[in-house]
Coordinates of C-alpha atoms and ligand atoms in Angstrom, one line a residue:
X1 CA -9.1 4.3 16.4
X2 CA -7.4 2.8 13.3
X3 CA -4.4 1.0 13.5
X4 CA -2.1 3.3 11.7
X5 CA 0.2 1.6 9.0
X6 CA 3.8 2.5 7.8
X7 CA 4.3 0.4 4.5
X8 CA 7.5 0.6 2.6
X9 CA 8.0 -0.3 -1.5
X10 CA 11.5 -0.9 -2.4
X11 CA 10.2 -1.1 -6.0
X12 CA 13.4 -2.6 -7.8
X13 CA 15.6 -1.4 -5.7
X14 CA 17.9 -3.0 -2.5
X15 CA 20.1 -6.0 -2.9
X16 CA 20.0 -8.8 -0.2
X17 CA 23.2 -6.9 1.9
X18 CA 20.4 -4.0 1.9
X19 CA 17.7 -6.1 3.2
X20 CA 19.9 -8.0 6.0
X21 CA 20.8 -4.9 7.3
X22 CA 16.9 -3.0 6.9
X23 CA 15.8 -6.0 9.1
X24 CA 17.3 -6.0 11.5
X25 CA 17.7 -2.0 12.2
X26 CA 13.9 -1.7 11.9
X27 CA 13.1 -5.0 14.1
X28 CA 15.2 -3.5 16.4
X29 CA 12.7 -0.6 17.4
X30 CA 9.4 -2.0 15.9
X31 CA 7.1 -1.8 18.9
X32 CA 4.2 -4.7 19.1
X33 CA 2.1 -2.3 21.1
X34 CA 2.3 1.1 19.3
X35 CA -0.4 0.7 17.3
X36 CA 1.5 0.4 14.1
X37 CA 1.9 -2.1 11.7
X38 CA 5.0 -1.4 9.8
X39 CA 5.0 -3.7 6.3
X40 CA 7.9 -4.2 3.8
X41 CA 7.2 -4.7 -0.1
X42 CA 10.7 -5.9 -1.4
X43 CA 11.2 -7.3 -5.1
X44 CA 9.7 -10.6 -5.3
X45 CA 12.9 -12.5 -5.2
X46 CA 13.9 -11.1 -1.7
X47 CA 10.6 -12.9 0.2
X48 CA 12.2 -16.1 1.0
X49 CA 14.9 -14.2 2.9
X50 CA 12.7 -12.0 4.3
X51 CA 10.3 -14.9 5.7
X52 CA 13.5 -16.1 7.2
X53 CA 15.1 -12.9 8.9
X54 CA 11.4 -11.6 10.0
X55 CA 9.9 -15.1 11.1
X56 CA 9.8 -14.2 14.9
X57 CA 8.8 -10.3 14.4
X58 CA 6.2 -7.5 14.1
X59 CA 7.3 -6.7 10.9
X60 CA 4.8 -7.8 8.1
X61 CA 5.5 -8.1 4.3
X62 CA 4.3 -8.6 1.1
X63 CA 4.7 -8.6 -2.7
X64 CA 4.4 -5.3 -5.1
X65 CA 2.3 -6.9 -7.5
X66 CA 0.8 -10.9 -8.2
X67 CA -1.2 -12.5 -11.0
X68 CA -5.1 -12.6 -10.9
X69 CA -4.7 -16.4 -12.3
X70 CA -4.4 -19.0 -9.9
X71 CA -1.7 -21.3 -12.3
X72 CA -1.0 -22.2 -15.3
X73 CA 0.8 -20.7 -19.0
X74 CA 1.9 -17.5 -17.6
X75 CA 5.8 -16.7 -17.6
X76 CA 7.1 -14.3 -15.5
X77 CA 4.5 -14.4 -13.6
X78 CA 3.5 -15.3 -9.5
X79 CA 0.4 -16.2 -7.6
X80 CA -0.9 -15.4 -4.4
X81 CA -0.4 -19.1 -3.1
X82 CA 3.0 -18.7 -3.9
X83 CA 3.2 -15.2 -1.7
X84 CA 1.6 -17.7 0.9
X85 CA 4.1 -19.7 0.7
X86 CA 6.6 -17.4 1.7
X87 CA 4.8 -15.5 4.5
X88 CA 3.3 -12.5 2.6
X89 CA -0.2 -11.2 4.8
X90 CA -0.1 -8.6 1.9
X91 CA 0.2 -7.4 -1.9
X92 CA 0.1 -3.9 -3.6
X93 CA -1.7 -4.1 -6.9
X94 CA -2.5 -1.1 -9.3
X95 CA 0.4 0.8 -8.6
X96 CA 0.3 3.4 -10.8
X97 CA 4.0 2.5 -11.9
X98 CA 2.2 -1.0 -12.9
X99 CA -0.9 0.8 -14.2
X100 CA 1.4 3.0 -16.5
X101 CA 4.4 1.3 -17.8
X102 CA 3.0 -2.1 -17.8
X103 CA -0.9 -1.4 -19.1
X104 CA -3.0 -2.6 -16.1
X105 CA -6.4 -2.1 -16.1
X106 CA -9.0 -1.4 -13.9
X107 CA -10.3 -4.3 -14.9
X108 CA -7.3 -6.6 -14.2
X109 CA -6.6 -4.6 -11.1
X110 CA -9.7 -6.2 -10.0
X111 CA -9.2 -9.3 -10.5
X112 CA -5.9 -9.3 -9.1
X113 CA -7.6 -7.7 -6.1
X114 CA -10.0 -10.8 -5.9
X115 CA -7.6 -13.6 -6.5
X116 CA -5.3 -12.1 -3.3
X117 CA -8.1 -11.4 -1.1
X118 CA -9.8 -14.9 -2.2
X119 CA -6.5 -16.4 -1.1
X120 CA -6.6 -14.7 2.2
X121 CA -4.0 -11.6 1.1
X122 CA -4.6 -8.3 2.2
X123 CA -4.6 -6.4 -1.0
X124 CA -3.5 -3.1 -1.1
X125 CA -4.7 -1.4 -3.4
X126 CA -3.2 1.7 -5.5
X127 CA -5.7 4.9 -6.6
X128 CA -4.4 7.8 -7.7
X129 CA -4.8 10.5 -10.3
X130 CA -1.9 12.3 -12.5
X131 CA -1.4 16.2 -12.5
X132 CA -3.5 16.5 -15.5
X133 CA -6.0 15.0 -14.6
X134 CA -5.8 17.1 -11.4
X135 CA -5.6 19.9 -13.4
X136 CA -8.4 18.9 -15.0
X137 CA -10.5 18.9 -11.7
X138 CA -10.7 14.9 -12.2
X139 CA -9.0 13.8 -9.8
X140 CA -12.3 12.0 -7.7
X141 CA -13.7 10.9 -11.1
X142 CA -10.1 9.3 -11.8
X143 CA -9.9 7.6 -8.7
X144 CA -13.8 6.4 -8.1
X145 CA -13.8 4.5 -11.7
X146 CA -10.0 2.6 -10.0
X147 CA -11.9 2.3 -6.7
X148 CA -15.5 1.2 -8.4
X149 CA -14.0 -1.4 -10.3
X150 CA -12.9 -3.2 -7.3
X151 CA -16.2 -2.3 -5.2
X152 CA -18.6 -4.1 -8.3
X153 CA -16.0 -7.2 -8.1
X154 CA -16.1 -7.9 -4.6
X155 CA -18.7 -9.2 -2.1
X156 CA -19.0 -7.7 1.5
X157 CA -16.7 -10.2 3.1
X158 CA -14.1 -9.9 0.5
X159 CA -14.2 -6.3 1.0
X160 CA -12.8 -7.1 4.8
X161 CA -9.4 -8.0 3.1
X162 CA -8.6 -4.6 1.1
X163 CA -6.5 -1.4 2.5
X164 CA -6.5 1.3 -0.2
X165 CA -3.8 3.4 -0.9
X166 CA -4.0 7.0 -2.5
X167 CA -1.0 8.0 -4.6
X168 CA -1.3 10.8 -6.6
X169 CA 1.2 10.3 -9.2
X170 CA 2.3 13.7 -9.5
X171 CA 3.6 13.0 -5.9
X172 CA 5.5 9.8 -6.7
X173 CA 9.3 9.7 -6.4
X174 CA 8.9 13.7 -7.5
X175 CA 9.6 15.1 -3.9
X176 CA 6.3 16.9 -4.4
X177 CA 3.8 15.6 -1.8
X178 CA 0.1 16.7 -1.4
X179 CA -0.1 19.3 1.5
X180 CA -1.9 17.4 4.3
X181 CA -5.3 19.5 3.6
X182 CA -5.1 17.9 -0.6
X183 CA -4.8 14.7 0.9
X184 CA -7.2 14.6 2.9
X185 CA -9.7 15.9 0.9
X186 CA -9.2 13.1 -1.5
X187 CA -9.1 10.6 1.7
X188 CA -12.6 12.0 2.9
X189 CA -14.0 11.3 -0.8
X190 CA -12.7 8.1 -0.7
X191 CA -14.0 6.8 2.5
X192 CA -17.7 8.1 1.4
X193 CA -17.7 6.2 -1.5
X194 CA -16.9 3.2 1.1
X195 CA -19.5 4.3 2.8
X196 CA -22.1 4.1 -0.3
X197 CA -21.3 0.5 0.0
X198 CA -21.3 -0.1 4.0
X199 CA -20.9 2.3 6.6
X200 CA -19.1 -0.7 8.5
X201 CA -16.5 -1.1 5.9
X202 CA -15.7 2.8 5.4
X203 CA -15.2 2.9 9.1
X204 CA -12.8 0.1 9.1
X205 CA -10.6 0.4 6.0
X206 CA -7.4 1.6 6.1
X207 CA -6.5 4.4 3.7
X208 CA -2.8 5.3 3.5
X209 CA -1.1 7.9 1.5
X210 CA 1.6 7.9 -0.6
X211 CA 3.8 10.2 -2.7
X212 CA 7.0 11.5 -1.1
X213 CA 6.3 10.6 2.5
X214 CA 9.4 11.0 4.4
X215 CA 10.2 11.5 8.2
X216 CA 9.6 15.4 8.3
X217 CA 5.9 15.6 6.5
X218 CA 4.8 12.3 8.0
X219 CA 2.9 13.4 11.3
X220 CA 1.3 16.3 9.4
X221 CA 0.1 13.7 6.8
X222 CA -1.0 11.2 9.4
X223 CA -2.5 13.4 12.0
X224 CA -5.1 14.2 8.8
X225 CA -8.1 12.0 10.2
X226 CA -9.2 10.0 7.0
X227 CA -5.3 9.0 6.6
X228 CA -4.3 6.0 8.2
X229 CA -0.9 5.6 7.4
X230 CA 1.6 5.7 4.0
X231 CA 3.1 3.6 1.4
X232 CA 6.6 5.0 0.8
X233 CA 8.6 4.5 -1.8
X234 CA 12.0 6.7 -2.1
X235 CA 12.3 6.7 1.5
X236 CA 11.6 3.7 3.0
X237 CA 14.9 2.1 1.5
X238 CA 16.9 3.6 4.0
X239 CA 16.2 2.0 7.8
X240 CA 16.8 5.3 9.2
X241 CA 14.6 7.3 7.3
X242 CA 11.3 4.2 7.3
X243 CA 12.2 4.6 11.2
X244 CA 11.6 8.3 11.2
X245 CA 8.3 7.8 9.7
X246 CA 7.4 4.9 11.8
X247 CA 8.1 7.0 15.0
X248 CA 6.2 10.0 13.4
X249 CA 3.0 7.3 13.5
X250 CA 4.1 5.9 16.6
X251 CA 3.6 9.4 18.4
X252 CA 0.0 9.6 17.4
X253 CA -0.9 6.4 18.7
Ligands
LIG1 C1 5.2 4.7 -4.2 O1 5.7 4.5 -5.3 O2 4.4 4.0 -3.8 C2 5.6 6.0 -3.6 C3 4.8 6.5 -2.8 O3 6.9 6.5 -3.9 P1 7.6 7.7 -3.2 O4 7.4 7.6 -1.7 O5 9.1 7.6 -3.6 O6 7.0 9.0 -3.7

């Protein structure tokens, strides 16, 4: 059985108050042995506080987004020894938020993708189609050329590093969220195409959901048996409402 995982991205949002007070509500009932792993995705400048107020705990944490160079002439911009530096285990990259309003490719995404995993991050990585393209019955096409481009620029071992998250962006921050029976479908696609490429690697990977996960849809999502977890947005900023999901995975495990 797969480890299930509860992931929150506070996108810009929070302020340090916010995350003084997240900590320590949600380390207060994180559970070593539940078979969770919750994960926190603050903006970049909150990691060194967060290194500091989650040193001794369960909770794991990680950036939204890194470069794929290593160092160099690139303003504005952080590496993945840096996230190291400041206890990340993880990093989203491709978010479609990134993919949309800042021009990521599939390409870059890949890279990205290599530099974290080559630096010993998990990467988390964001595939997701929008409602026209849904509409358009693309939605696998969509996500297999985001997922292939990663697959053709990894080798077997750095495959071990990368969790893969399904967002369909009609479902992000729009309070629509596919019914358990649309994400799972997508879920089931994506693990075959895993399994094109090792059957050992599709049966290990985690694939969360995300778009509009919040406490009262979470088991139903989860329970789905190709979806190992979600990546929440909206409501993960809110320790009460992360917790409700967290217990929703808890009870499955
Ligand atoms: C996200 O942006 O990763 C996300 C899933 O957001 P929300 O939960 O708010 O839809």
């Amino acid at each position: 059985m797969r480890t299930l995982i509860v992931a929150g991205n506070w996108k810009m949002n929070g302020s340090l108050a916010d995350l003084r007070a997240w900590v320590s509500d949600v380390q207060a009932e994180l559970d070593p042995d539940a078979g969770v792993q919750a994960v926190l995705f603050p903006p970049f400048v909150y990691l060194p506080a967060l290194a500091e107020l989650a040193r001794d705990g369960v909770l794991a944490w990680g950036a939204q987004n890194m470069s794929e160079h290593a160092a160099g002439a690139y303003t504005g911009e952080v590496s993945a020894a840096m996230l190291k530096e400041f206890g990340c285990s993880q990093v989203v990259l491709g978010h479609s938020e990134r993919r949309a309003l800042y021009g990521e490719t599939s390409a870059q995404v890949a890279d990205k993708v290599r530099a974290a995993v080559d630096a010993g991050l998990q990467a988390v990585l964001c595939v997701g189609e929008t409602l026209e393209q849904r509409e358009a019955g693309r939605t696998e096409a969509v996500v297999f050329e985001q997922l292939d481009a990663v697959l053709g620029n990894l080798d077997d071992r750095q495959l071990e590093r990368l969790t893969i998250a399904y967002e369909p962006v009609w479902a992000i921050g729009t309070g629509k969220t596919a019914t358990p029976d649309q994400a799972q479908a997508v879920h089931q696609a994506i693990r075959a195409r895993l399994a094109e490429r090792s059957a050992a690697l599709a049966d290990r990977a985690a694939i969360l959901y995300g778009g509009s996960v919040k406490p009262g849809n979470a088991e139903a999502l989860f329970s789905q048996p190709d979806i190992d977890g979600g990546l929440i947005g909206g409501a993960s900023l809110k320790a009460e409402d992360f917790l409700g999901i967290y217990r929703a995975a808890r009870a499955l495990r």
